[in-house]
Short mmCIF file of C-alpha atoms and ligand atoms in Angstrom, two decimals:
data_model
loop_
_atom_site.label_atom_id
_atom_site.label_comp_id
_atom_site.label_asym_id
_atom_site.label_seq_id
_atom_site.Cartn_x
_atom_site.Cartn_y
_atom_site.Cartn_z
CA MET N 26 -0.01 -0.14 -0.21
CA THR N 27 1.26 3.56 -1.02
CA LYS N 28 1.47 6.53 1.73
CA ASP N 29 -1.01 8.10 -0.22
CA SER N 30 -3.95 5.34 -0.56
CA ARG N 31 -2.95 4.72 3.55
CA GLU N 32 -3.38 8.59 4.30
CA ASN N 33 -7.34 8.69 1.91
CA ARG N 34 -7.96 6.08 4.75
CA ILE N 35 -7.11 8.02 8.14
CA PRO N 36 -10.28 9.84 9.13
CA PRO N 37 -9.85 13.58 10.40
CA GLY N 38 -8.18 14.12 13.33
CA GLN N 39 -6.56 10.65 13.77
CA GLN N 40 -3.33 9.19 13.74
CA LEU N 41 -2.01 5.24 12.66
CA VAL N 42 -0.97 3.21 16.24
CA ALA N 43 2.47 2.11 15.79
CA PRO N 44 2.56 -1.86 13.89
CA GLY N 45 0.79 -4.23 16.18
CA LYS N 46 0.37 -2.13 19.15
CA TRP N 47 -3.10 -2.65 19.86
CA PRO N 48 -4.07 -0.27 22.42
CA VAL N 49 -7.12 -1.63 25.01
CA ILE N 50 -9.46 1.32 26.13
CA GLY N 51 -12.10 1.53 28.30
CA GLU N 52 -12.81 -1.57 30.55
CA ARG N 53 -10.36 -4.19 30.25
CA LEU N 54 -12.17 -7.03 32.25
CA PRO N 55 -15.29 -9.14 31.69
CA ALA N 56 -16.89 -9.08 35.00
CA GLU N 57 -16.75 -12.65 35.56
CA THR N 58 -14.93 -15.52 33.67
CA ASN N 59 -16.85 -18.87 35.46
CA THR N 60 -19.84 -18.80 34.08
CA PRO N 61 -19.64 -20.15 30.17
CA TRP N 62 -20.15 -17.62 28.04
CA SER N 63 -23.32 -17.60 25.65
CA LEU N 64 -25.31 -14.92 23.40
CA LYS N 65 -28.80 -14.19 23.99
CA ILE N 66 -30.88 -12.54 21.33
CA ILE N 67 -34.53 -11.00 22.58
CA GLY N 68 -36.45 -7.96 22.96
CA GLU N 69 -38.53 -7.25 19.29
CA VAL N 70 -37.68 -10.81 17.83
CA ASP N 71 -40.54 -13.65 16.89
CA LYS N 72 -38.10 -15.76 18.83
CA SER N 73 -35.71 -15.00 21.63
CA ILE N 74 -32.77 -17.74 21.35
CA THR N 75 -29.64 -18.51 23.48
CA LEU N 76 -26.21 -19.39 21.82
CA SER N 77 -23.41 -21.45 23.28
CA LEU N 78 -20.12 -20.02 22.41
CA GLU N 79 -19.89 -23.61 20.20
CA GLU N 80 -23.16 -23.00 19.03
CA LEU N 81 -22.56 -19.62 17.88
CA ARG N 82 -19.54 -20.86 16.00
CA SER N 83 -21.09 -23.65 14.19
CA LEU N 84 -23.15 -20.53 12.61
CA PRO N 85 -21.87 -19.92 8.93
CA GLN N 86 -18.88 -17.50 9.25
CA THR N 87 -18.18 -14.55 7.71
CA LYS N 88 -14.72 -13.14 7.49
CA ARG N 89 -14.18 -8.94 7.15
CA THR N 90 -11.28 -6.90 7.02
CA MET N 91 -11.78 -3.34 8.09
CA ASP N 92 -9.70 -0.04 9.54
CA ILE N 93 -10.56 0.55 13.22
CA HIS N 94 -11.30 4.04 14.27
CA CYS N 95 -10.81 5.13 18.12
CA VAL N 96 -12.69 8.20 19.47
CA THR N 97 -9.10 8.52 21.41
CA ARG N 98 -7.87 9.85 17.88
CA TRP N 99 -6.00 6.15 17.13
CA SER N 100 -6.46 3.85 14.04
CA MET N 101 -5.75 0.80 13.05
CA LEU N 102 -5.80 -0.73 9.43
CA ASP N 103 -6.65 -3.69 7.90
CA THR N 104 -7.62 -6.27 10.91
CA THR N 105 -9.47 -9.22 10.23
CA PHE N 106 -12.34 -10.16 12.18
CA SER N 107 -14.38 -13.79 11.76
CA GLY N 108 -17.84 -14.24 13.35
CA VAL N 109 -21.57 -14.42 12.22
CA LEU N 110 -23.13 -11.37 10.69
CA LEU N 111 -25.70 -9.91 12.56
CA LYS N 112 -28.37 -10.35 9.89
CA ASP N 113 -27.49 -13.87 9.37
CA LEU N 114 -28.07 -14.48 12.97
CA LEU N 115 -31.32 -12.24 12.72
CA SER N 116 -32.72 -14.81 10.66
CA GLU N 117 -32.82 -17.48 12.97
CA THR N 118 -34.68 -15.17 15.67
CA GLY N 119 -36.80 -13.35 12.93
CA VAL N 120 -37.48 -9.32 13.27
CA LYS N 121 -40.81 -7.97 14.45
CA PRO N 122 -41.60 -4.92 12.21
CA SER N 123 -41.32 -3.01 15.66
CA ALA N 124 -37.63 -3.74 15.67
CA ARG N 125 -35.95 0.11 15.26
CA PHE N 126 -32.79 0.15 17.05
CA VAL N 127 -30.47 -2.97 18.17
CA SER N 128 -28.73 -2.89 21.67
CA PHE N 129 -25.39 -4.97 22.32
CA LEU N 130 -25.05 -5.33 26.19
CA ALA N 131 -21.56 -6.47 27.83
CA ARG N 132 -20.92 -9.18 30.63
CA SER N 133 -19.16 -6.04 32.52
CA LYS N 134 -19.33 -4.71 36.19
CA ARG N 135 -21.04 -1.53 34.59
CA LYS N 136 -23.20 -3.37 32.31
CA HIS N 137 -21.96 -2.06 29.12
CA ALA N 138 -23.80 -1.39 26.02
CA ALA N 139 -23.88 0.13 22.75
CA SER N 140 -26.72 0.80 20.44
CA LEU N 141 -27.43 1.79 17.06
CA ALA N 142 -30.22 1.59 14.34
CA LEU N 143 -31.10 -1.53 13.20
CA GLU N 144 -31.22 -0.56 9.37
CA THR N 145 -27.62 1.02 10.20
CA ALA N 146 -26.27 -1.95 11.80
CA ILE N 147 -27.13 -4.25 9.19
CA ASN N 148 -25.77 -2.28 6.26
CA LEU N 149 -22.38 -1.65 7.95
CA LYS N 150 -22.38 -5.84 8.14
CA THR N 151 -22.26 -5.73 11.93
CA LEU N 152 -20.45 -8.90 12.82
CA ILE N 153 -20.69 -10.71 15.84
CA ALA N 154 -16.63 -11.92 16.35
CA THR N 155 -15.15 -14.87 17.45
CA GLU N 156 -11.70 -14.11 15.88
CA VAL N 157 -9.24 -11.52 15.23
CA ASN N 158 -6.63 -12.06 12.76
CA GLY N 159 -7.18 -15.67 13.07
CA GLU N 160 -7.23 -16.20 16.24
CA PRO N 161 -9.49 -16.19 19.10
CA ILE N 162 -9.60 -12.77 20.69
CA GLY N 163 -8.23 -12.37 23.79
CA ILE N 164 -10.06 -11.49 26.85
CA THR N 165 -8.55 -7.77 26.74
CA HIS N 166 -9.85 -7.23 23.94
CA GLY N 167 -13.35 -8.55 24.69
CA GLY N 168 -13.11 -12.32 23.72
CA PRO N 169 -14.36 -14.31 23.67
CA ILE N 170 -17.35 -12.42 21.59
CA ARG N 171 -17.26 -9.27 20.54
CA ASN N 172 -19.98 -7.26 17.74
CA ILE N 173 -17.88 -5.11 15.32
CA VAL N 174 -19.36 -1.98 13.71
CA GLU N 175 -17.07 -1.12 10.80
CA SER N 176 -17.25 2.43 9.81
CA ARG N 177 -18.15 3.93 13.38
CA TYR N 178 -16.08 4.47 16.20
CA PHE N 179 -14.83 1.59 17.98
CA TYR N 180 -16.88 2.29 21.04
CA LYS N 181 -20.14 0.99 18.93
CA SER N 182 -18.12 -2.37 19.20
CA VAL N 183 -19.06 -4.03 22.48
CA LYS N 184 -16.47 -6.50 24.06
CA TRP N 185 -17.56 -9.21 26.25
CA LEU N 186 -20.51 -9.31 24.31
CA GLU N 187 -23.43 -11.81 25.87
CA LYS N 188 -27.13 -10.14 25.01
CA ILE N 189 -28.43 -8.39 21.83
CA GLU N 190 -31.94 -6.63 22.28
CA LEU N 191 -33.96 -5.36 19.37
CA LEU N 192 -35.82 -2.25 20.64
CA ASN N 193 -38.66 0.01 19.20
CA GLU N 194 -37.15 2.85 21.01
CA ASP N 195 -33.55 3.75 21.15
CA ARG N 196 -31.48 3.33 24.67
CA LEU N 197 -28.21 5.17 24.78
CA GLY N 198 -25.07 3.26 25.26
CA PHE N 199 -22.99 3.71 27.84
CA TRP N 200 -20.36 5.98 26.55
CA GLU N 201 -23.10 7.96 24.58
CA ALA N 202 -25.15 8.55 28.25
CA GLU N 203 -22.12 9.05 30.66
CA SER N 204 -19.71 10.44 28.63
CA GLY N 205 -21.34 12.16 25.48
CA TYR N 206 -19.95 10.61 22.75
CA HIS N 207 -22.32 11.22 19.77
CA ASN N 208 -24.77 8.40 18.92
CA GLN N 209 -24.35 8.26 15.36
CA ALA N 210 -20.01 7.65 15.88
CA ASP N 211 -19.11 8.55 12.13
CA PRO N 212 -15.01 8.77 11.88
CA TRP N 213 -15.27 11.03 8.56
CA ALA N 214 -17.95 13.05 10.28
CA GLU N 215 -15.86 13.53 13.23
CA GLN N 216 -19.35 12.90 15.37
CA ARG N 217 -17.04 12.61 18.63
CA TYR N 218 -19.54 14.10 20.87
CA MET N 219 -22.82 15.23 21.61
CA ALA N 220 -23.57 19.17 21.69
CA PRO N 221 -22.33 21.02 25.25
CA THR N 222 -23.69 19.89 28.15
CA ILE N 223 -23.74 23.42 29.76
CA ASP N 224 -25.00 26.41 27.90
CA ARG N 225 -23.11 29.62 27.24
CA ARG N 226 -23.79 31.54 30.65
CA THR N 227 -23.44 28.97 32.76
CA ALA N 228 -19.56 28.31 31.19
CA LEU N 229 -18.73 32.06 31.67
CA LYS N 230 -20.11 32.24 35.18
CA LEU N 231 -17.93 29.35 36.14
CA ILE N 232 -14.85 30.95 34.44
CA GLU N 233 -15.00 33.78 36.58
CA THR N 234 -14.77 31.28 39.56
CA LYS N 235 -12.31 29.26 38.44
CA ASP N 236 -13.36 26.58 40.46
CA PHE N 237 -14.12 23.37 37.85
CA SER N 238 -13.43 20.79 40.81
CA ASP N 239 -15.60 17.53 40.24
CA GLN N 240 -18.00 18.98 37.89
CA ASP N 241 -19.35 17.68 34.47
CA LEU N 242 -18.46 20.56 31.68
CA ARG N 243 -17.87 18.25 29.13
CA SER N 244 -17.06 20.49 25.99
CA ILE N 245 -17.18 23.97 27.71
CA ASP N 246 -15.35 26.63 26.04
CA ALA N 247 -12.92 27.94 27.74
CA SER N 248 -10.33 29.15 25.08
CA GLN N 249 -8.25 32.13 25.13
CA ARG N 250 -9.07 33.43 28.86
CA ASN N 251 -6.82 33.92 31.83
CA LEU N 252 -6.94 30.93 34.02
CA ALA N 253 -4.42 30.75 36.22
CA GLY N 254 -4.15 28.80 39.08
CA LEU N 255 -7.99 27.19 38.24
CA ASN N 256 -8.90 24.40 40.15
CA ALA N 257 -10.32 21.60 37.88
CA ASN N 258 -9.64 18.69 40.37
CA GLY N 259 -11.27 15.43 39.58
CA ALA N 260 -13.64 17.19 36.62
CA SER N 261 -15.09 16.14 33.88
CA LEU N 262 -13.95 18.03 30.78
CA ARG N 263 -13.52 15.53 28.01
CA ASP N 264 -13.55 17.81 25.07
CA ALA N 265 -13.28 21.05 26.67
CA ASN N 266 -11.22 24.23 24.83
CA PHE N 267 -8.52 25.60 26.56
CA SER N 268 -6.20 26.94 23.15
CA GLY N 269 -4.47 30.17 24.27
CA THR N 270 -5.36 30.05 27.69
CA THR N 271 -3.17 31.08 30.58
CA LEU N 272 -3.97 28.10 32.93
CA ALA N 273 -0.34 28.52 35.13
CA GLY N 274 -0.13 26.46 38.11
CA ALA N 275 -3.84 24.69 37.41
CA ASP N 276 -4.60 21.96 39.04
CA PHE N 277 -6.29 18.86 36.76
CA THR N 278 -5.18 15.75 38.92
CA ASN N 279 -7.60 13.18 38.40
CA ALA N 280 -9.43 15.14 36.00
CA ASN N 281 -11.15 13.34 32.75
CA LEU N 282 -9.59 15.62 30.03
CA SER N 283 -9.95 13.31 27.23
CA ASN N 284 -9.48 14.86 23.65
CA ALA N 285 -9.37 18.46 25.31
CA HIS N 286 -8.30 20.80 23.47
CA PHE N 287 -4.87 23.06 24.70
CA HIS N 288 -3.33 24.15 21.65
CA ASN N 289 -0.96 27.10 22.96
CA ALA N 290 -2.58 26.78 26.33
CA ASN N 291 0.41 27.90 29.16
CA LEU N 292 0.25 25.44 31.10
CA CYS N 293 3.47 26.35 33.31
CA ASN N 294 3.52 23.88 36.77
CA ALA N 295 0.31 22.74 35.71
CA VAL N 296 -0.71 19.27 38.08
CA PHE N 297 -1.95 16.73 35.60
CA VAL N 298 -1.41 13.71 37.78
CA ASP N 299 -3.33 10.54 37.07
CA ALA N 300 -5.51 12.38 34.75
CA ASP N 301 -6.86 10.87 31.79
CA LEU N 302 -5.38 12.74 28.68
CA GLU N 303 -6.52 10.58 25.79
CA GLY N 304 -6.94 12.46 22.49
CA ALA N 305 -5.83 15.37 23.79
CA ASP N 306 -3.94 18.09 22.12
CA PHE N 307 -1.15 19.83 23.40
CA SER N 308 0.59 21.67 20.51
CA GLY N 309 2.37 24.98 21.17
CA ALA N 310 1.35 24.89 24.81
CA ASP N 311 3.96 25.76 26.81
CA LEU N 312 4.73 22.94 29.52
CA ARG N 313 7.59 23.59 31.69
CA GLY N 314 7.39 22.68 35.34
CA ALA N 315 4.03 20.37 34.38
CA ASN N 316 3.34 17.06 35.70
CA PHE N 317 2.09 14.60 33.94
CA THR N 318 2.79 11.78 36.53
CA GLY N 319 -0.08 8.65 36.69
CA THR N 320 -1.51 9.86 33.33
CA SER N 321 -2.99 8.68 30.38
CA LEU N 322 -1.91 9.99 26.72
CA ILE N 323 -3.05 7.05 24.23
CA GLY N 324 -3.70 9.53 21.05
CA ALA N 325 -2.40 12.99 22.72
CA SER N 326 -0.62 14.92 20.49
CA PHE N 327 2.19 17.51 21.18
CA PHE N 328 3.21 18.29 18.04
CA SER N 329 1.19 19.24 14.99
CA ASP N 330 1.72 20.30 11.81
CA LYS N 331 -1.81 21.11 9.98
CA LEU N 332 -1.91 23.57 8.40
CA GLY N 333 1.59 23.25 7.08
CA VAL N 334 3.04 24.78 9.83
CA ALA N 335 4.74 22.70 12.93
CA VAL N 336 3.88 24.00 16.30
CA GLY N 337 5.49 21.56 18.56
CA ALA N 338 4.45 21.75 22.71
CA ILE N 339 7.38 23.39 24.97
CA PHE N 340 9.54 21.29 27.48
CA ASP N 341 12.41 21.76 29.91
CA LYS N 342 14.04 19.73 32.54
CA THR N 343 10.94 20.61 35.00
CA THR N 344 8.20 19.10 33.15
CA GLN N 345 8.05 15.40 34.06
CA LEU N 346 6.65 13.03 31.67
CA PRO N 347 7.19 9.59 32.89
CA PRO N 348 8.36 6.95 30.23
CA ALA N 349 5.55 4.87 31.32
CA ALA N 350 3.03 7.91 30.51
CA ILE N 351 4.63 8.83 26.56
CA GLU N 352 5.18 5.06 25.84
CA PRO N 353 1.70 4.81 24.23
CA LEU N 354 2.15 7.76 22.10
CA PHE N 355 2.16 7.80 18.47
CA PRO N 356 5.70 6.96 16.57
CA GLU N 357 5.98 10.67 15.44
CA GLN N 358 4.77 12.08 18.52
CA LEU N 359 7.26 9.99 20.34
CA HIS N 360 9.80 11.14 18.50
CA TYR N 361 9.20 14.91 18.76
CA VAL N 362 8.35 14.73 22.76
CA ASN N 363 11.93 12.40 22.98
CA LYS N 364 13.77 15.21 20.80
CA ALA N 365 11.90 18.20 22.49
CA MET N 366 12.64 17.06 25.90
CA GLY N 367 16.67 16.26 24.82
N1 LIG H 28 -17.50 -3.92 27.43
C1 LIG H 28 -16.86 -2.69 26.79
N2 LIG H 28 -16.49 -2.74 25.81
C2 LIG H 28 -16.26 -1.25 25.20
C3 LIG H 28 -16.06 -0.42 25.60
C4 LIG H 28 -15.85 -0.67 27.32
O1 LIG H 28 -15.29 0.16 28.31
N3 LIG H 28 -16.30 -2.13 27.98
N4 LIG H 28 -15.02 0.79 25.38
C5 LIG H 28 -14.89 0.64 23.79
C6 LIG H 28 -14.14 1.72 23.29
S1 LIG H 28 -14.64 3.64 23.58
C7 LIG H 28 -13.28 1.31 22.38
S2 LIG H 28 -12.22 2.41 21.83
C8 LIG H 28 -13.30 -0.13 22.42
C9 LIG H 28 -11.77 -0.92 22.45
O2 LIG H 28 -11.49 -1.65 22.06
P1 LIG H 28 -9.92 -2.06 23.01
O3 LIG H 28 -9.99 -2.11 23.88
O4 LIG H 28 -10.23 -4.22 21.79
O5 LIG H 28 -9.04 -1.70 21.94
O6 LIG H 28 -14.08 -0.90 22.98
C10 LIG H 28 -15.67 -0.40 23.10
N5 LIG H 28 -15.97 -1.46 23.70
MO1 LIG H 29 -12.54 4.47 21.98
#
């Protein structure tokens, strides 16, 4: 594959993971593994069924090679899954005319789930997969049974699938309900998040107080502000916009800053200890004295050349960026960080 044709396959705002490095995102293990795995198909079907893993594997198998795009900005090309097409499974149960949505439910502590319009799920050739690249799917990647939805952010592909429920009304999935992830999730349209959770006036008031601690402020626009000394301890700030903002000495300990925008922000001496920074953008940010101990940086960027202008973050020896934190960065990002830190 040429570099060009490869680039045509990477949606906006995504970067390729290093070869052979498939990150584990979200829950890492199912609720329990002692009871045998099975798959229930219930809801608006003519006949509910339960299939054992063996029964599932004995149905006609379909193999599909596809690209994976995670909302935290990593993509992985050409992964081959095999299993049973949702369409073929539903021919076993029959579908009532009232069935309009499909919910995929996990055997997991928080009852993780994701949903799609039934028509979309079928058109996208959703696969109830048991194998990846010719091997059983490993437990951290959702084995033994996982649904795989091509052409949608990977959060529509539920790990440790144990129930498929057909619904008349949509029921939002876990990330969609809890974190404001977009319910359509088309990576080519960058449908990452639903509309902001707070209105502009509330946002402005909060910005005045400089206290965001423990609040849910997903997608807040706090760009081009002076928020030096901000207390954002434990705040939920996915997709928040801090571009160009002064945040010297800000406390983001334990905050969720997944996909947050810190382009050109002043983050001198900011504290990110144990923060979730997956997919966050630090291009052009001043990170002298900033502390990244215990952070999760999958998909984060410290360097961009989007408009043909290279903009990198500023580090010095007071920046605390432990090797464990930068290990999962994209290769070009890691290269930049290592060079900039000397
Ligand atoms: N049960 C379950 N399924 C899940 C998640 C989760 O937290 N729990 N996270 C979703 C998200 S956001 C992504 S990107 C992918 C990650 O799959 P991976 O860990 O195999 O890369 O799983 C999706 N399915
Ligand atoms: Mo994701």
